[in-house]
Amino acid sequence: SAAGALGGISLTARVRAAHPQTRTVVLAARDDPARAAAALQAGAFGWVAKDSSLSRLLAVIRGVLRGETHLPPALLTGVLRELTAAREHRTESEQLVESLTPREHEVLRCMVAGLGRKAVAERLYLSPHTVRTHMQNVLGKLGVHSTLAAVALARRAGVGPVDLGEPARVSG
């Protein structure tokens, strides 16, 4: 199922983050270039269809243990296309994020951390009205209509959440 594949991809990302030396192989119900590309981006080393023979599965696992990455040849063109499109999409997102002022960037990082307007105002020592203005400016410059869309674009551009453990920097 789509949910199963996406669950496997997020599990791959969590395993990779927690245990960078662990190599994962995705056992997929069907060959799907978009999901295979997402799995590779999440840190998977291999993609094997569930209906593959045991000898094929063992060959992939042995290859992955030697440091190789395995994809079915039929998927290669589609996966490369997906990764190229993702890179272009990311570059576009990065350019939009670069158009923000330092204060707007800080507000965006607070949004990525899931903070609401009142929490952002308290954290940055601003009035809620000023934060609302900054948030509207961020949405406008990013060309999106919701906080959720702004956060998705920010994540694509590699913008991380503000560290809630450290005090806010006071700047213009």
JSON list of C-alpha atoms in Angstrom, two decimals:
[
{"chain": "A", "resi": 1, "resn": "SER", "atom": "CA", "xyz": [0.00, 0.00, 0.00]},
{"chain": "A", "resi": 2, "resn": "ALA", "atom": "CA", "xyz": [1.02, 3.63, -0.45]},
{"chain": "A", "resi": 3, "resn": "ALA", "atom": "CA", "xyz": [0.87, 4.18, 3.32]},
{"chain": "A", "resi": 4, "resn": "GLY", "atom": "CA", "xyz": [3.02, 1.09, 3.86]},
{"chain": "A", "resi": 5, "resn": "ALA", "atom": "CA", "xyz": [5.67, 2.29, 1.42]},
{"chain": "A", "resi": 6, "resn": "LEU", "atom": "CA", "xyz": [5.71, 5.77, 2.95]},
{"chain": "A", "resi": 7, "resn": "GLY", "atom": "CA", "xyz": [5.87, 4.21, 6.44]},
{"chain": "A", "resi": 8, "resn": "GLY", "atom": "CA", "xyz": [8.85, 2.14, 5.30]},
{"chain": "A", "resi": 9, "resn": "ILE", "atom": "CA", "xyz": [10.54, 5.24, 3.91]},
{"chain": "A", "resi": 10, "resn": "SER", "atom": "CA", "xyz": [10.08, 7.22, 7.15]},
{"chain": "A", "resi": 11, "resn": "LEU", "atom": "CA", "xyz": [11.29, 4.16, 9.11]},
{"chain": "A", "resi": 12, "resn": "THR", "atom": "CA", "xyz": [14.37, 4.06, 6.85]},
{"chain": "A", "resi": 13, "resn": "ALA", "atom": "CA", "xyz": [15.03, 7.75, 7.60]},
{"chain": "A", "resi": 14, "resn": "ARG", "atom": "CA", "xyz": [14.64, 7.17, 11.37]},
{"chain": "A", "resi": 15, "resn": "VAL", "atom": "CA", "xyz": [16.96, 4.14, 11.33]},
{"chain": "A", "resi": 16, "resn": "ARG", "atom": "CA", "xyz": [19.53, 6.10, 9.29]},
{"chain": "A", "resi": 17, "resn": "ALA", "atom": "CA", "xyz": [19.39, 9.05, 11.72]},
{"chain": "A", "resi": 18, "resn": "ALA", "atom": "CA", "xyz": [19.69, 6.86, 14.81]},
{"chain": "A", "resi": 19, "resn": "HIS", "atom": "CA", "xyz": [22.22, 4.34, 13.40]},
{"chain": "A", "resi": 20, "resn": "PRO", "atom": "CA", "xyz": [24.11, 5.90, 10.45]},
{"chain": "A", "resi": 21, "resn": "GLN", "atom": "CA", "xyz": [26.19, 2.73, 9.96]},
{"chain": "A", "resi": 22, "resn": "THR", "atom": "CA", "xyz": [23.07, 0.55, 9.44]},
{"chain": "A", "resi": 23, "resn": "ARG", "atom": "CA", "xyz": [22.29, -0.26, 5.81]},
{"chain": "A", "resi": 24, "resn": "THR", "atom": "CA", "xyz": [18.66, -0.77, 4.86]},
{"chain": "A", "resi": 25, "resn": "VAL", "atom": "CA", "xyz": [17.07, -2.48, 1.88]},
{"chain": "A", "resi": 26, "resn": "VAL", "atom": "CA", "xyz": [13.44, -1.69, 1.03]},
{"chain": "A", "resi": 27, "resn": "LEU", "atom": "CA", "xyz": [11.35, -4.73, 0.14]},
{"chain": "A", "resi": 28, "resn": "ALA", "atom": "CA", "xyz": [8.64, -3.16, -2.04]},
{"chain": "A", "resi": 29, "resn": "ALA", "atom": "CA", "xyz": [5.26, -4.46, -3.16]},
{"chain": "A", "resi": 30, "resn": "ARG", "atom": "CA", "xyz": [5.83, -2.93, -6.62]},
{"chain": "A", "resi": 31, "resn": "ASP", "atom": "CA", "xyz": [8.46, -0.95, -8.47]},
{"chain": "A", "resi": 32, "resn": "ASP", "atom": "CA", "xyz": [7.70, 2.76, -8.21]},
{"chain": "A", "resi": 33, "resn": "PRO", "atom": "CA", "xyz": [10.42, 5.27, -9.25]},
{"chain": "A", "resi": 34, "resn": "ALA", "atom": "CA", "xyz": [9.06, 8.07, -7.00]},
{"chain": "A", "resi": 35, "resn": "ARG", "atom": "CA", "xyz": [9.05, 5.85, -3.91]},
{"chain": "A", "resi": 36, "resn": "ALA", "atom": "CA", "xyz": [12.40, 4.31, -4.79]},
{"chain": "A", "resi": 37, "resn": "ALA", "atom": "CA", "xyz": [13.91, 7.81, -5.13]},
{"chain": "A", "resi": 38, "resn": "ALA", "atom": "CA", "xyz": [12.35, 8.81, -1.77]},
{"chain": "A", "resi": 39, "resn": "ALA", "atom": "CA", "xyz": [13.78, 5.65, -0.17]},
{"chain": "A", "resi": 40, "resn": "LEU", "atom": "CA", "xyz": [17.28, 6.44, -1.49]},
{"chain": "A", "resi": 41, "resn": "GLN", "atom": "CA", "xyz": [16.99, 10.03, -0.24]},
{"chain": "A", "resi": 42, "resn": "ALA", "atom": "CA", "xyz": [15.92, 8.65, 3.16]},
{"chain": "A", "resi": 43, "resn": "GLY", "atom": "CA", "xyz": [19.12, 6.56, 3.25]},
{"chain": "A", "resi": 44, "resn": "ALA", "atom": "CA", "xyz": [18.15, 3.16, 1.81]},
{"chain": "A", "resi": 45, "resn": "PHE", "atom": "CA", "xyz": [20.90, 1.24, 0.01]},
{"chain": "A", "resi": 46, "resn": "GLY", "atom": "CA", "xyz": [18.66, -1.06, -1.97]},
{"chain": "A", "resi": 47, "resn": "TRP", "atom": "CA", "xyz": [15.20, -1.54, -3.45]},
{"chain": "A", "resi": 48, "resn": "VAL", "atom": "CA", "xyz": [13.91, -5.05, -4.14]},
{"chain": "A", "resi": 49, "resn": "ALA", "atom": "CA", "xyz": [10.46, -6.16, -5.31]},
{"chain": "A", "resi": 50, "resn": "LYS", "atom": "CA", "xyz": [8.73, -8.56, -2.88]},
{"chain": "A", "resi": 51, "resn": "ASP", "atom": "CA", "xyz": [8.25, -11.06, -5.72]},
{"chain": "A", "resi": 52, "resn": "SER", "atom": "CA", "xyz": [12.02, -11.31, -6.34]},
{"chain": "A", "resi": 53, "resn": "SER", "atom": "CA", "xyz": [13.65, -14.70, -5.92]},
{"chain": "A", "resi": 54, "resn": "LEU", "atom": "CA", "xyz": [15.45, -15.52, -2.69]},
{"chain": "A", "resi": 55, "resn": "SER", "atom": "CA", "xyz": [18.75, -15.67, -4.60]},
{"chain": "A", "resi": 56, "resn": "ARG", "atom": "CA", "xyz": [18.11, -12.13, -5.98]},
{"chain": "A", "resi": 57, "resn": "LEU", "atom": "CA", "xyz": [17.33, -10.83, -2.46]},
{"chain": "A", "resi": 58, "resn": "LEU", "atom": "CA", "xyz": [20.50, -12.45, -1.07]},
{"chain": "A", "resi": 59, "resn": "ALA", "atom": "CA", "xyz": [22.60, -11.00, -3.93]},
{"chain": "A", "resi": 60, "resn": "VAL", "atom": "CA", "xyz": [21.26, -7.50, -3.15]},
{"chain": "A", "resi": 61, "resn": "ILE", "atom": "CA", "xyz": [21.89, -7.87, 0.60]},
{"chain": "A", "resi": 62, "resn": "ARG", "atom": "CA", "xyz": [25.46, -9.12, -0.03]},
{"chain": "A", "resi": 63, "resn": "GLY", "atom": "CA", "xyz": [26.07, -6.20, -2.41]},
{"chain": "A", "resi": 64, "resn": "VAL", "atom": "CA", "xyz": [24.71, -3.68, 0.09]},
{"chain": "A", "resi": 65, "resn": "LEU", "atom": "CA", "xyz": [26.96, -5.15, 2.79]},
{"chain": "A", "resi": 66, "resn": "ARG", "atom": "CA", "xyz": [29.91, -4.47, 0.42]},
{"chain": "A", "resi": 67, "resn": "GLY", "atom": "CA", "xyz": [28.79, -0.82, 0.19]},
{"chain": "A", "resi": 68, "resn": "GLU", "atom": "CA", "xyz": [26.92, -1.05, -3.12]},
{"chain": "A", "resi": 69, "resn": "THR", "atom": "CA", "xyz": [23.53, 0.52, -3.85]},
{"chain": "A", "resi": 70, "resn": "HIS", "atom": "CA", "xyz": [21.01, -1.68, -5.64]},
{"chain": "A", "resi": 71, "resn": "LEU", "atom": "CA", "xyz": [18.08, -0.68, -7.85]},
{"chain": "A", "resi": 72, "resn": "PRO", "atom": "CA", "xyz": [16.33, -2.77, -10.50]},
{"chain": "A", "resi": 73, "resn": "PRO", "atom": "CA", "xyz": [17.71, -1.57, -13.88]},
{"chain": "A", "resi": 74, "resn": "ALA", "atom": "CA", "xyz": [14.16, -0.86, -15.10]},
{"chain": "A", "resi": 75, "resn": "LEU", "atom": "CA", "xyz": [13.78, 1.72, -12.31]},
{"chain": "A", "resi": 76, "resn": "LEU", "atom": "CA", "xyz": [17.03, 3.56, -12.89]},
{"chain": "A", "resi": 77, "resn": "THR", "atom": "CA", "xyz": [15.84, 6.10, -15.48]},
{"chain": "A", "resi": 78, "resn": "GLY", "atom": "CA", "xyz": [12.72, 6.95, -13.47]},
{"chain": "A", "resi": 79, "resn": "VAL", "atom": "CA", "xyz": [14.67, 7.28, -10.20]},
{"chain": "A", "resi": 80, "resn": "LEU", "atom": "CA", "xyz": [17.26, 9.57, -11.81]},
{"chain": "A", "resi": 81, "resn": "ARG", "atom": "CA", "xyz": [14.43, 11.72, -13.23]},
{"chain": "A", "resi": 82, "resn": "GLU", "atom": "CA", "xyz": [12.82, 11.92, -9.77]},
{"chain": "A", "resi": 83, "resn": "LEU", "atom": "CA", "xyz": [16.09, 12.86, -8.05]},
{"chain": "A", "resi": 84, "resn": "THR", "atom": "CA", "xyz": [16.83, 15.56, -10.68]},
{"chain": "A", "resi": 85, "resn": "ALA", "atom": "CA", "xyz": [13.31, 17.01, -10.31]},
{"chain": "A", "resi": 86, "resn": "ALA", "atom": "CA", "xyz": [13.68, 16.97, -6.51]},
{"chain": "A", "resi": 87, "resn": "ARG", "atom": "CA", "xyz": [17.00, 18.84, -6.83]},
{"chain": "A", "resi": 88, "resn": "GLU", "atom": "CA", "xyz": [15.45, 21.50, -9.09]},
{"chain": "A", "resi": 89, "resn": "HIS", "atom": "CA", "xyz": [12.49, 21.81, -6.71]},
{"chain": "A", "resi": 90, "resn": "ARG", "atom": "CA", "xyz": [14.89, 22.19, -3.77]},
{"chain": "A", "resi": 91, "resn": "THR", "atom": "CA", "xyz": [16.93, 24.86, -5.59]},
{"chain": "A", "resi": 92, "resn": "GLU", "atom": "CA", "xyz": [13.74, 26.81, -6.32]},
{"chain": "A", "resi": 93, "resn": "SER", "atom": "CA", "xyz": [12.74, 26.55, -2.64]},
{"chain": "A", "resi": 94, "resn": "GLU", "atom": "CA", "xyz": [16.24, 27.62, -1.53]},
{"chain": "A", "resi": 95, "resn": "GLN", "atom": "CA", "xyz": [16.05, 30.73, -3.74]},
{"chain": "A", "resi": 96, "resn": "LEU", "atom": "CA", "xyz": [12.66, 31.69, -2.28]},
{"chain": "A", "resi": 97, "resn": "VAL", "atom": "CA", "xyz": [13.95, 31.23, 1.29]},
{"chain": "A", "resi": 98, "resn": "GLU", "atom": "CA", "xyz": [17.03, 33.36, 0.46]},
{"chain": "A", "resi": 99, "resn": "SER", "atom": "CA", "xyz": [14.68, 36.26, -0.38]},
{"chain": "A", "resi": 100, "resn": "LEU", "atom": "CA", "xyz": [13.64, 36.50, 3.29]},
{"chain": "A", "resi": 101, "resn": "THR", "atom": "CA", "xyz": [15.12, 39.06, 5.69]},
{"chain": "A", "resi": 102, "resn": "PRO", "atom": "CA", "xyz": [17.05, 37.63, 8.67]},
{"chain": "A", "resi": 103, "resn": "ARG", "atom": "CA", "xyz": [14.02, 38.33, 10.94]},
{"chain": "A", "resi": 104, "resn": "GLU", "atom": "CA", "xyz": [11.61, 36.64, 8.51]},
{"chain": "A", "resi": 105, "resn": "HIS", "atom": "CA", "xyz": [13.98, 33.66, 8.32]},
{"chain": "A", "resi": 106, "resn": "GLU", "atom": "CA", "xyz": [13.94, 33.42, 12.13]},
{"chain": "A", "resi": 107, "resn": "VAL", "atom": "CA", "xyz": [10.11, 33.58, 12.11]},
{"chain": "A", "resi": 108, "resn": "LEU", "atom": "CA", "xyz": [10.07, 30.81, 9.46]},
{"chain": "A", "resi": 109, "resn": "ARG", "atom": "CA", "xyz": [12.36, 28.62, 11.62]},
{"chain": "A", "resi": 110, "resn": "CYS", "atom": "CA", "xyz": [9.91, 29.15, 14.51]},
{"chain": "A", "resi": 111, "resn": "MET", "atom": "CA", "xyz": [7.06, 28.08, 12.19]},
{"chain": "A", "resi": 112, "resn": "VAL", "atom": "CA", "xyz": [9.05, 24.95, 11.22]},
{"chain": "A", "resi": 113, "resn": "ALA", "atom": "CA", "xyz": [9.38, 24.20, 14.96]},
{"chain": "A", "resi": 114, "resn": "GLY", "atom": "CA", "xyz": [5.57, 24.32, 15.19]},
{"chain": "A", "resi": 115, "resn": "LEU", "atom": "CA", "xyz": [5.33, 27.53, 17.22]},
{"chain": "A", "resi": 116, "resn": "GLY", "atom": "CA", "xyz": [2.15, 29.59, 16.93]},
{"chain": "A", "resi": 117, "resn": "ARG", "atom": "CA", "xyz": [2.04, 33.37, 16.57]},
{"chain": "A", "resi": 118, "resn": "LYS", "atom": "CA", "xyz": [1.88, 34.02, 20.35]},
{"chain": "A", "resi": 119, "resn": "ALA", "atom": "CA", "xyz": [4.83, 31.68, 21.07]},
{"chain": "A", "resi": 120, "resn": "VAL", "atom": "CA", "xyz": [6.88, 33.26, 18.25]},
{"chain": "A", "resi": 121, "resn": "ALA", "atom": "CA", "xyz": [6.10, 36.72, 19.66]},
{"chain": "A", "resi": 122, "resn": "GLU", "atom": "CA", "xyz": [7.27, 35.68, 23.15]},
{"chain": "A", "resi": 123, "resn": "ARG", "atom": "CA", "xyz": [10.38, 33.98, 21.83]},
{"chain": "A", "resi": 124, "resn": "LEU", "atom": "CA", "xyz": [11.48, 36.87, 19.59]},
{"chain": "A", "resi": 125, "resn": "TYR", "atom": "CA", "xyz": [10.34, 39.65, 21.97]},
{"chain": "A", "resi": 126, "resn": "LEU", "atom": "CA", "xyz": [7.90, 41.04, 19.39]},
{"chain": "A", "resi": 127, "resn": "SER", "atom": "CA", "xyz": [4.22, 41.94, 19.52]},
{"chain": "A", "resi": 128, "resn": "PRO", "atom": "CA", "xyz": [1.80, 39.34, 18.11]},
{"chain": "A", "resi": 129, "resn": "HIS", "atom": "CA", "xyz": [0.78, 41.99, 15.55]},
{"chain": "A", "resi": 130, "resn": "THR", "atom": "CA", "xyz": [4.40, 42.34, 14.33]},
{"chain": "A", "resi": 131, "resn": "VAL", "atom": "CA", "xyz": [4.74, 38.55, 14.16]},
{"chain": "A", "resi": 132, "resn": "ARG", "atom": "CA", "xyz": [1.53, 38.37, 12.10]},
{"chain": "A", "resi": 133, "resn": "THR", "atom": "CA", "xyz": [3.01, 40.90, 9.68]},
{"chain": "A", "resi": 134, "resn": "HIS", "atom": "CA", "xyz": [6.27, 38.91, 9.44]},
{"chain": "A", "resi": 135, "resn": "MET", "atom": "CA", "xyz": [4.31, 35.67, 8.89]},
{"chain": "A", "resi": 136, "resn": "GLN", "atom": "CA", "xyz": [2.23, 37.28, 6.13]},
{"chain": "A", "resi": 137, "resn": "ASN", "atom": "CA", "xyz": [5.44, 38.59, 4.50]},
{"chain": "A", "resi": 138, "resn": "VAL", "atom": "CA", "xyz": [6.99, 35.09, 4.70]},
{"chain": "A", "resi": 139, "resn": "LEU", "atom": "CA", "xyz": [3.91, 33.50, 3.04]},
{"chain": "A", "resi": 140, "resn": "GLY", "atom": "CA", "xyz": [3.90, 36.20, 0.34]},
{"chain": "A", "resi": 141, "resn": "LYS", "atom": "CA", "xyz": [7.62, 35.91, -0.46]},
{"chain": "A", "resi": 142, "resn": "LEU", "atom": "CA", "xyz": [7.43, 32.11, -0.54]},
{"chain": "A", "resi": 143, "resn": "GLY", "atom": "CA", "xyz": [4.31, 32.26, -2.72]},
{"chain": "A", "resi": 144, "resn": "VAL", "atom": "CA", "xyz": [2.22, 30.03, -0.45]},
{"chain": "A", "resi": 145, "resn": "HIS", "atom": "CA", "xyz": [-1.14, 30.46, 1.26]},
{"chain": "A", "resi": 146, "resn": "SER", "atom": "CA", "xyz": [-0.71, 28.58, 4.55]},
{"chain": "A", "resi": 147, "resn": "THR", "atom": "CA", "xyz": [1.74, 28.01, 7.36]},
{"chain": "A", "resi": 148, "resn": "LEU", "atom": "CA", "xyz": [1.74, 24.30, 6.49]},
{"chain": "A", "resi": 149, "resn": "ALA", "atom": "CA", "xyz": [2.77, 25.03, 2.88]},
{"chain": "A", "resi": 150, "resn": "ALA", "atom": "CA", "xyz": [5.46, 27.46, 4.11]},
{"chain": "A", "resi": 151, "resn": "VAL", "atom": "CA", "xyz": [6.86, 24.79, 6.46]},
{"chain": "A", "resi": 152, "resn": "ALA", "atom": "CA", "xyz": [6.86, 22.15, 3.68]},
{"chain": "A", "resi": 153, "resn": "LEU", "atom": "CA", "xyz": [8.73, 24.54, 1.35]},
{"chain": "A", "resi": 154, "resn": "ALA", "atom": "CA", "xyz": [11.17, 25.47, 4.14]},
{"chain": "A", "resi": 155, "resn": "ARG", "atom": "CA", "xyz": [11.92, 21.80, 4.85]},
{"chain": "A", "resi": 156, "resn": "ARG", "atom": "CA", "xyz": [12.54, 21.17, 1.11]},
{"chain": "A", "resi": 157, "resn": "ALA", "atom": "CA", "xyz": [15.00, 24.08, 1.17]},
{"chain": "A", "resi": 158, "resn": "GLY", "atom": "CA", "xyz": [16.79, 22.51, 4.14]},
{"chain": "A", "resi": 159, "resn": "VAL", "atom": "CA", "xyz": [15.54, 25.01, 6.75]},
{"chain": "A", "resi": 160, "resn": "GLY", "atom": "CA", "xyz": [15.55, 23.39, 10.17]},
{"chain": "A", "resi": 161, "resn": "PRO", "atom": "CA", "xyz": [13.44, 24.29, 13.19]},
{"chain": "A", "resi": 162, "resn": "VAL", "atom": "CA", "xyz": [14.66, 26.89, 15.63]},
{"chain": "A", "resi": 163, "resn": "ASP", "atom": "CA", "xyz": [16.33, 25.15, 18.61]},
{"chain": "A", "resi": 164, "resn": "LEU", "atom": "CA", "xyz": [13.76, 25.51, 21.39]},
{"chain": "A", "resi": 165, "resn": "GLY", "atom": "CA", "xyz": [16.43, 24.73, 23.98]},
{"chain": "A", "resi": 166, "resn": "GLU", "atom": "CA", "xyz": [18.54, 27.79, 23.21]},
{"chain": "A", "resi": 167, "resn": "PRO", "atom": "CA", "xyz": [17.46, 31.38, 23.89]},
{"chain": "A", "resi": 168, "resn": "ALA", "atom": "CA", "xyz": [16.41, 33.55, 20.97]},
{"chain": "A", "resi": 169, "resn": "ARG", "atom": "CA", "xyz": [18.97, 35.81, 19.35]},
{"chain": "A", "resi": 170, "resn": "VAL", "atom": "CA", "xyz": [17.85, 39.42, 19.53]},
{"chain": "A", "resi": 171, "resn": "SER", "atom": "CA", "xyz": [18.44, 41.07, 16.16]},
{"chain": "A", "resi": 172, "resn": "GLY", "atom": "CA", "xyz": [16.69, 43.56, 13.85]}
]
